[in-house]
Every structure is written in C-alpha cells, then in structure tokens.
Coordinates of C-alpha atoms in Angstrom, one line a residue:
M1 CA -32.9 -1.3 -13.8
R2 CA -29.4 -1.8 -12.4
Q3 CA -26.6 -2.8 -14.7
W4 CA -24.4 -5.8 -14.3
Y5 CA -21.4 -3.8 -13.0
E6 CA -23.5 -2.2 -10.3
E7 CA -24.6 -5.7 -9.1
L8 CA -21.2 -7.2 -9.4
F9 CA -19.5 -4.6 -7.2
E10 CA -22.2 -4.5 -4.6
N11 CA -20.7 -6.2 -1.4
Y12 CA -17.6 -7.1 -3.3
G13 CA -14.9 -4.9 -1.6
M14 CA -13.0 -7.7 0.0
K15 CA -13.1 -10.2 -2.9
Y16 CA -12.2 -7.5 -5.4
D17 CA -8.6 -7.3 -4.1
R18 CA -8.2 -11.0 -4.5
E19 CA -9.1 -11.0 -8.2
S20 CA -6.2 -11.8 -10.5
F21 CA -6.5 -8.5 -12.4
A22 CA -5.9 -6.6 -9.1
Q23 CA -2.4 -8.0 -8.5
G24 CA -0.2 -5.6 -10.5
T25 CA -0.6 -2.4 -8.5
V26 CA 2.9 -1.6 -7.5
G27 CA 4.4 -2.1 -11.0
E28 CA 1.6 -0.1 -12.6
C29 CA 2.2 2.8 -10.2
D30 CA 6.0 2.6 -11.0
F31 CA 5.1 3.2 -14.6
I32 CA 2.7 6.0 -13.8
E33 CA 5.4 7.7 -11.8
R34 CA 7.9 7.4 -14.6
E35 CA 5.3 9.0 -17.0
I36 CA 5.0 12.1 -14.8
G37 CA 8.6 12.4 -14.0
R38 CA 8.1 11.5 -10.3
R39 CA 6.8 15.1 -9.7
T40 CA 4.9 14.7 -6.4
E41 CA 3.1 18.0 -7.0
T42 CA 1.2 16.3 -9.8
S43 CA -2.6 16.2 -8.9
I44 CA -4.1 12.8 -9.9
L45 CA -7.7 11.8 -10.6
D46 CA -8.3 8.0 -10.4
I47 CA -11.5 7.2 -12.4
G48 CA -13.2 3.9 -11.4
C49 CA -10.8 3.6 -8.5
G50 CA -12.4 0.5 -7.1
T51 CA -11.0 -0.3 -3.7
G52 CA -8.4 2.4 -4.2
R53 CA -5.4 0.2 -4.9
H54 CA -3.7 2.7 -7.3
S55 CA -5.0 5.8 -5.4
I56 CA -3.6 4.5 -2.1
E57 CA -0.2 3.4 -3.5
L58 CA 0.2 6.8 -5.2
A59 CA -0.7 8.6 -2.0
R60 CA 1.8 6.5 -0.2
R61 CA 4.4 7.9 -2.6
G62 CA 3.4 11.4 -1.8
Y63 CA 0.9 12.3 -4.5
S64 CA -2.5 14.1 -4.0
V65 CA -5.2 11.8 -5.3
V66 CA -8.9 12.0 -5.8
G67 CA -10.5 8.6 -6.4
I68 CA -14.0 8.2 -7.8
D69 CA -16.2 5.2 -8.2
L70 CA -19.9 4.3 -8.6
S71 CA -19.8 1.5 -6.0
E72 CA -20.3 2.5 -2.4
S73 CA -19.1 -1.0 -1.4
L74 CA -15.8 -0.5 -3.1
L75 CA -15.4 3.0 -1.8
K76 CA -16.1 1.8 1.7
R77 CA -13.3 -0.7 1.4
A78 CA -11.0 1.9 -0.2
R79 CA -11.5 4.3 2.8
E80 CA -10.8 1.5 5.2
K81 CA -7.6 0.6 3.5
A82 CA -6.4 4.2 3.4
A83 CA -7.2 4.6 7.1
E84 CA -5.3 1.4 7.9
A85 CA -2.3 2.7 6.0
G86 CA -2.5 6.1 7.8
L87 CA -3.0 7.9 4.4
R88 CA -5.3 10.7 3.3
V89 CA -7.0 10.0 0.1
D90 CA -10.1 11.9 -1.2
F91 CA -12.5 9.1 -2.2
R92 CA -15.9 10.3 -3.7
K93 CA -18.9 8.6 -5.2
H94 CA -19.4 9.8 -8.8
D95 CA -20.7 8.4 -12.0
A96 CA -17.8 8.5 -14.5
R97 CA -20.3 9.4 -17.2
S98 CA -21.0 12.8 -15.5
L99 CA -17.8 13.9 -13.8
P100 CA -18.0 17.3 -12.1
F101 CA -14.4 18.4 -12.6
E102 CA -13.0 21.0 -15.0
D103 CA -9.3 21.9 -15.5
E104 CA -8.4 20.5 -12.0
F105 CA -5.9 17.7 -12.5
D106 CA -2.5 17.1 -14.2
L107 CA -3.1 13.4 -14.6
A108 CA -6.2 11.1 -14.9
I109 CA -5.9 7.3 -14.7
M110 CA -8.3 4.5 -15.5
I111 CA -6.6 1.2 -15.0
C112 CA -8.1 -2.2 -15.6
E113 CA -11.3 -1.0 -17.2
G114 CA -11.8 1.7 -14.6
A115 CA -15.4 2.4 -15.8
F116 CA -14.4 2.9 -19.5
S117 CA -15.5 0.0 -21.8
L118 CA -17.9 -1.4 -19.2
M119 CA -20.8 0.8 -20.2
E120 CA -23.8 -0.5 -22.2
T121 CA -23.5 1.9 -25.1
D122 CA -20.6 3.5 -27.0
E123 CA -22.0 6.9 -26.3
M124 CA -21.7 6.3 -22.5
N125 CA -18.1 5.2 -22.9
Y126 CA -17.4 8.3 -24.9
R127 CA -18.9 10.5 -22.1
I128 CA -16.3 9.0 -19.7
L129 CA -13.5 10.1 -22.0
Q130 CA -15.2 13.5 -22.3
G131 CA -15.2 13.8 -18.5
A132 CA -11.6 12.8 -18.2
A133 CA -10.6 15.3 -20.8
A134 CA -12.5 18.1 -19.2
A135 CA -11.0 17.3 -15.8
L136 CA -7.4 17.7 -17.1
R137 CA -5.5 21.0 -17.3
P138 CA -3.7 21.9 -20.6
K139 CA -0.9 19.5 -21.2
G140 CA -2.5 17.1 -18.7
K141 CA -2.1 13.3 -19.3
L142 CA -4.6 10.5 -19.5
I143 CA -3.3 7.0 -18.9
F144 CA -5.7 4.1 -19.1
T145 CA -6.1 0.5 -20.2
T146 CA -9.0 -0.9 -22.3
L147 CA -9.9 -4.2 -23.9
N148 CA -8.0 -4.9 -27.1
A149 CA -10.3 -5.8 -30.0
L150 CA -7.4 -7.6 -31.8
F151 CA -7.3 -10.2 -29.1
P152 CA -10.6 -12.0 -29.7
L153 CA -9.9 -12.2 -33.4
Y154 CA -7.1 -14.6 -32.7
H155 CA -7.8 -16.1 -29.2
S156 CA -10.5 -17.5 -27.1
V157 CA -11.4 -15.0 -24.4
K158 CA -12.9 -17.7 -22.2
E159 CA -9.8 -19.8 -22.3
F160 CA -7.7 -16.7 -21.4
L161 CA -10.0 -15.8 -18.4
D162 CA -10.2 -19.4 -17.2
A163 CA -6.4 -19.7 -17.3
N164 CA -5.9 -16.6 -15.2
A165 CA -8.8 -17.1 -12.7
K166 CA -8.1 -18.1 -9.1
E167 CA -10.3 -20.1 -6.7
G168 CA -13.1 -17.9 -5.5
N169 CA -12.8 -15.4 -8.4
A170 CA -15.7 -14.5 -10.7
R171 CA -15.9 -17.1 -13.5
A172 CA -17.3 -16.8 -17.0
A173 CA -19.8 -19.6 -17.8
E174 CA -20.4 -18.4 -21.4
I175 CA -18.9 -15.8 -23.7
L176 CA -20.2 -14.6 -27.1
F177 CA -18.2 -12.0 -29.1
D178 CA -20.1 -9.9 -31.7
L179 CA -17.8 -9.0 -34.6
M180 CA -20.2 -6.3 -35.8
T181 CA -20.1 -4.3 -32.5
F182 CA -16.9 -5.6 -30.9
R183 CA -19.0 -6.3 -27.8
E184 CA -18.6 -9.3 -25.6
R185 CA -21.7 -10.7 -24.0
S186 CA -21.0 -13.1 -21.2
T187 CA -22.6 -14.8 -18.2
I188 CA -20.5 -14.9 -15.1
D189 CA -21.0 -16.7 -11.8
V190 CA -19.8 -14.8 -8.7
E191 CA -20.1 -15.0 -4.9
D192 CA -20.0 -11.7 -3.0
D193 CA -18.4 -10.9 0.4
L194 CA -21.6 -12.0 2.1
G195 CA -21.7 -15.5 0.5
N196 CA -24.5 -14.6 -1.9
R197 CA -24.2 -16.3 -5.3
K198 CA -25.1 -14.3 -8.4
E199 CA -25.4 -15.0 -12.1
L200 CA -24.7 -11.8 -14.1
H201 CA -25.1 -11.0 -17.8
C202 CA -22.3 -8.8 -18.8
N203 CA -21.7 -6.5 -21.8
E204 CA -18.2 -5.1 -22.4
R205 CA -16.8 -3.2 -25.4
Y206 CA -13.5 -4.0 -27.0
Y207 CA -11.7 -1.2 -28.9
T208 CA -9.3 -1.1 -31.9
P209 CA -6.3 1.2 -31.6
S210 CA -7.6 3.3 -34.5
E211 CA -11.0 3.8 -32.7
I212 CA -9.2 4.9 -29.5
T213 CA -7.0 7.3 -31.4
W214 CA -9.9 8.9 -33.2
L215 CA -12.0 9.2 -30.0
L216 CA -9.2 11.0 -28.2
K217 CA -8.2 13.2 -31.1
S218 CA -11.9 14.3 -31.2
L219 CA -11.5 15.5 -27.6
R220 CA -8.4 17.5 -28.5
F221 CA -5.7 15.2 -27.2
E222 CA -2.6 16.2 -29.1
T223 CA -0.7 13.0 -28.8
V224 CA -2.1 9.5 -28.4
E225 CA 0.3 6.5 -27.9
I226 CA -0.9 2.9 -27.6
F227 CA 1.1 -0.1 -26.2
G228 CA 0.5 -3.6 -25.0
A229 CA -0.6 -3.8 -21.3
K230 CA 1.0 -6.5 -19.3
L231 CA -0.3 -6.9 -15.7
G232 CA 1.9 -5.1 -13.3
A233 CA 4.6 -4.4 -15.9
F234 CA 3.4 -1.5 -18.2
S235 CA 6.2 -0.5 -20.6
R236 CA 6.6 1.7 -23.6
A237 CA 8.8 -1.1 -25.0
D238 CA 5.8 -3.4 -25.5
A239 CA 4.3 -2.9 -28.9
L240 CA 0.6 -3.8 -29.1
T241 CA 0.0 -7.2 -30.7
P242 CA -3.1 -9.5 -31.0
D243 CA -1.7 -11.4 -28.0
D244 CA -2.4 -8.5 -25.6
F245 CA -5.8 -8.8 -23.9
E246 CA -5.6 -5.1 -22.9
M247 CA -4.0 -2.1 -24.5
L248 CA -2.3 0.7 -22.6
V249 CA -3.2 4.2 -23.8
I250 CA -1.2 7.4 -23.0
A251 CA -2.6 10.7 -24.3
E252 CA -1.7 14.3 -23.7
K253 CA -3.9 17.3 -24.0
G254 CA -3.0 20.3 -26.1

C-alpha cells in the first residue's frame, strides 16, 4: 500500500515549485553557505531534495551536490531544471530510510520536511536521521527543518496553513492533532500536474526541541542547536518560540 506522500508527489513536479513553502530557496541557501564558511569544496547531500531547488541553487554557487528523493516525478523535474540551468547535479532515487552512503559528505541538508517527519512511524523517522549521520564524515554538519510541536499547543494549524496557501496549492480540509503522539492527521485536497484531483489522508509528526536533541545525541552528534525557522530567512538570531511552525536544527558530528 502506497503512503500519502508517495501519492502526493506523483505527477506533482510542476505544482511543487508553486507551493508557498517552496519560495524561500535563495535565502535558505545563503544561510547554508554561511554555516559552511562558503567553502565550495564542501560536499553536500540533499535528502528529500524534491524538484532540486536547494541542490540546484547550491550547484549554481559552485558546490558538489547529490540530491536524493523517493519521487521519480520530482526527480524528473529536478533533472529538467538542472539541464535548463546548464548545471551538473547528481540526482538519485533513494528511500531516505535506507541511505547507501557512509562517511561521504561534509554536509547533509533536509529542508522543509525533506523526508524527515513525514514517515508513518517514529522508528522510520529515526532511520532517516541514522542514514544522515552515517553519510557524514567526522565533524560533518546536518542542517534540517522539522515541525515544531510547540506550535499546535498555541495555534490552529489549519488557520496557519489556510492563511499561507495560494490558489492551486494543496489545501487541508480537516486537521486533527493528537497530544499523546504529537501526530497530525489531516485530509488534503490536491490537483496534480495532469489535472487529477486527489483526497489524501496525511500523517505527520511534530517534534519537541528536547526530542530532537536526544535523538541526535544518540547518533553521536556532538553539538545540537535549535532555532526558529522563518521561510527564506534562516538565522541563528531567531530563538525558537511557540509561534514558529518549523524549527531549524544545526548539528555537528564528533
């Protein structure tokens, strides 16, 4: 049985880039560059790369990037965009729960729930972090965003998503948040690139800062820092608050 994220991203390569969450690429890559000291020799793994927006922007700036995703539709669009820009980016189809890399990269990124937090069990999400950790060399960095469990304790997730949606984007018809599991179960209506309408039943995991810290420390990340994540404007100056829908995590291996 296919999961909701597999159905959502089938034939969704064109519409993906028009989603509101996909509009902060340049500013996010500016932050990533600052974090690695703009060293273009840094090798980068983009986990859950989607249509390659971060991979392509970083390649444009001179970095060597491998982008992986589960969706052939999104990867097809990523390859088209890279070719149109005259850039070489190594896009590969892999399941983030079983990455084949070991000690190969200086930096791994997972931006905008790039695979992590979308999985149907906590164990699957953990395997994604395990794979990212294994892919990094000693002193390698992991930069990712994930859903902030503090947000739904103070705010309506549906009101937030509705306020940020654009015409033609996927829309949530119903959202239920489980305080015992920190999982959001929602029903979304979406139309794919071919005009097919779908009703999908989604299941996403929100994390507390302490959970993320513990998970990463268990994988031998030496430092774990967590900030608020503002679309297209990541900054270490933004302390995480309940008003942040996402958190920005920066971890470094020992």
